[in-house]
């Protein structure tokens, strides 16, 4: 059995889910991979909150250098969210020779070059499967299994909170604010849910996908984006009367005029694969010149689905440690 020590930055919703999932599936992970994964240090200010998990208080630190300077730690999981200090912490961790796993779409979208170049410079791994599509293994699929394709088109439902809100408004006739509060309680929404409902979270994710799928860097603020705040129950009923549902869709396509990309609430015909993607589920449709049409669907938000992607990245790196 190979022991791999891990430093965790942030024990919020996703951090707690990751800790929980690792304990829940420890026996299976050990049996299948031969890895004994241990979260040995946790950067977290709130050390008293009852999270429903048993954490040795000695693991907590408020000093990031206690993790980056610890030679026994080879992997750092960054789950703080937000651009800073998360970006600086990831850079510091990689400069200290640690590989990094993150779910942080905002930091990646803003600082993609800095982060990927720092990983390359230090010969360490930077993996971010959880940053787009939650538990859907779409980044591994795009960068590995589908790497032989030239892509011409993508469409995605990439935000669980807004898809949850639109679904509940359509199927249960509930009010926007009421459903948003429920999505927050379930741990889907960002700390500031404005990022979800205004589409900024989707812009961060589409920015990452544009790098991976089309090899172009577009800052999230340069992606034309409309969120769902103006969608009313009347709009949803009108779409339904025409055999459609309203979804917040991220689009990108190669056109004769260049690469086109935008995010907007869209009427989706009921016979389209994205129409039946409900609640916190996300989906990504891709058109590749070899694979042709492909749709991946799974839970795009929530502590355990996100933890599934985080731990998958940790295992991939730990196998090579
Ligand atoms: N707030 C995000 C969402 C979390 O609702 O999809 C997952 O990235």
PDB file of N, CA, C and O and ligand atoms in Angstrom, residues 105 159-161 188-190 196 201 205 300-301, ligand 1:
ATOM      1  N   UNK A 105     -13.205  27.201 -10.799  1.00  0.00           N
ATOM      2  CA  UNK A 105     -13.383  27.710 -12.164  1.00  0.00           C
ATOM      3  C   UNK A 105     -13.065  29.192 -12.299  1.00  0.00           C
ATOM      4  O   UNK A 105     -12.566  29.634 -13.328  1.00  0.00           O
ATOM      5  N   UNK A 159     -24.448  25.025 -15.309  1.00  0.00           N
ATOM      6  CA  UNK A 159     -24.658  25.552 -13.956  1.00  0.00           C
ATOM      7  C   UNK A 159     -25.833  24.844 -13.306  1.00  0.00           C
ATOM      8  O   UNK A 159     -26.969  24.908 -13.795  1.00  0.00           O
ATOM      9  N   UNK A 160     -25.549  24.158 -12.200  1.00  0.00           N
ATOM     10  CA  UNK A 160     -26.580  23.370 -11.522  1.00  0.00           C
ATOM     11  C   UNK A 160     -27.639  24.234 -10.862  1.00  0.00           C
ATOM     12  O   UNK A 160     -28.830  23.903 -10.878  1.00  0.00           O
ATOM     13  N   UNK A 161     -27.210  25.361 -10.286  1.00  0.00           N
ATOM     14  CA  UNK A 161     -28.151  26.215  -9.560  1.00  0.00           C
ATOM     15  C   UNK A 161     -29.234  26.755 -10.489  1.00  0.00           C
ATOM     16  O   UNK A 161     -30.435  26.657 -10.199  1.00  0.00           O
ATOM     17  N   UNK A 188     -25.497  23.884  -3.866  1.00  0.00           N
ATOM     18  CA  UNK A 188     -25.226  24.019  -5.301  1.00  0.00           C
ATOM     19  C   UNK A 188     -24.671  25.404  -5.630  1.00  0.00           C
ATOM     20  O   UNK A 188     -23.812  25.548  -6.487  1.00  0.00           O
ATOM     21  N   UNK A 189     -25.216  26.423  -4.932  1.00  0.00           N
ATOM     22  CA  UNK A 189     -24.941  27.802  -5.348  1.00  0.00           C
ATOM     23  C   UNK A 189     -23.564  28.271  -4.898  1.00  0.00           C
ATOM     24  O   UNK A 189     -22.978  27.733  -3.964  1.00  0.00           O
ATOM     25  N   UNK A 190     -23.059  29.298  -5.589  1.00  0.00           N
ATOM     26  CA  UNK A 190     -21.819  29.951  -5.178  1.00  0.00           C
ATOM     27  C   UNK A 190     -22.067  30.733  -3.889  1.00  0.00           C
ATOM     28  O   UNK A 190     -23.210  31.017  -3.531  1.00  0.00           O
ATOM     29  N   UNK A 196     -24.063  32.731 -10.145  1.00  0.00           N
ATOM     30  CA  UNK A 196     -24.854  31.695 -10.811  1.00  0.00           C
ATOM     31  C   UNK A 196     -25.914  32.323 -11.701  1.00  0.00           C
ATOM     32  O   UNK A 196     -25.951  32.081 -12.908  1.00  0.00           O
ATOM     33  N   UNK A 201     -20.757  32.330 -13.583  1.00  0.00           N
ATOM     34  CA  UNK A 201     -20.177  31.005 -13.324  1.00  0.00           C
ATOM     35  C   UNK A 201     -20.087  30.196 -14.627  1.00  0.00           C
ATOM     36  O   UNK A 201     -19.080  29.535 -14.887  1.00  0.00           O
ATOM     37  N   UNK A 205     -16.754  28.710 -16.772  1.00  0.00           N
ATOM     38  CA  UNK A 205     -16.644  27.331 -17.264  1.00  0.00           C
ATOM     39  C   UNK A 205     -16.469  27.290 -18.784  1.00  0.00           C
ATOM     40  O   UNK A 205     -15.676  26.495 -19.305  1.00  0.00           O
ATOM     41  N   UNK A 300     -23.929  18.324 -11.948  1.00  0.00           N
ATOM     42  CA  UNK A 300     -22.954  19.394 -12.150  1.00  0.00           C
ATOM     43  C   UNK A 300     -22.661  20.206 -10.915  1.00  0.00           C
ATOM     44  O   UNK A 300     -21.812  21.092 -10.937  1.00  0.00           O
ATOM     45  N   UNK A 301     -23.366  19.941  -9.822  1.00  0.00           N
ATOM     46  CA  UNK A 301     -23.150  20.695  -8.586  1.00  0.00           C
ATOM     47  C   UNK A 301     -23.508  19.802  -7.413  1.00  0.00           C
ATOM     48  O   UNK A 301     -24.207  18.798  -7.566  1.00  0.00           O
TER      49      UNK A 301
HETATM   50  N1  LIG B   1     -22.567  27.045  -8.350  1.00  0.00           N
HETATM   51  C1  LIG B   1     -22.150  26.057  -9.275  1.00  0.00           C
HETATM   52  C2  LIG B   1     -23.379  25.477  -9.963  1.00  0.00           C
HETATM   53  C3  LIG B   1     -21.390  24.986  -8.558  1.00  0.00           C
HETATM   54  O1  LIG B   1     -24.484  25.713  -9.475  1.00  0.00           O
HETATM   55  O2  LIG B   1     -23.252  24.804 -10.965  1.00  0.00           O
HETATM   56  C4  LIG B   1     -20.721  23.986  -9.448  1.00  0.00           C
HETATM   57  O3  LIG B   1     -19.747  24.589 -10.254  1.00  0.00           O
END
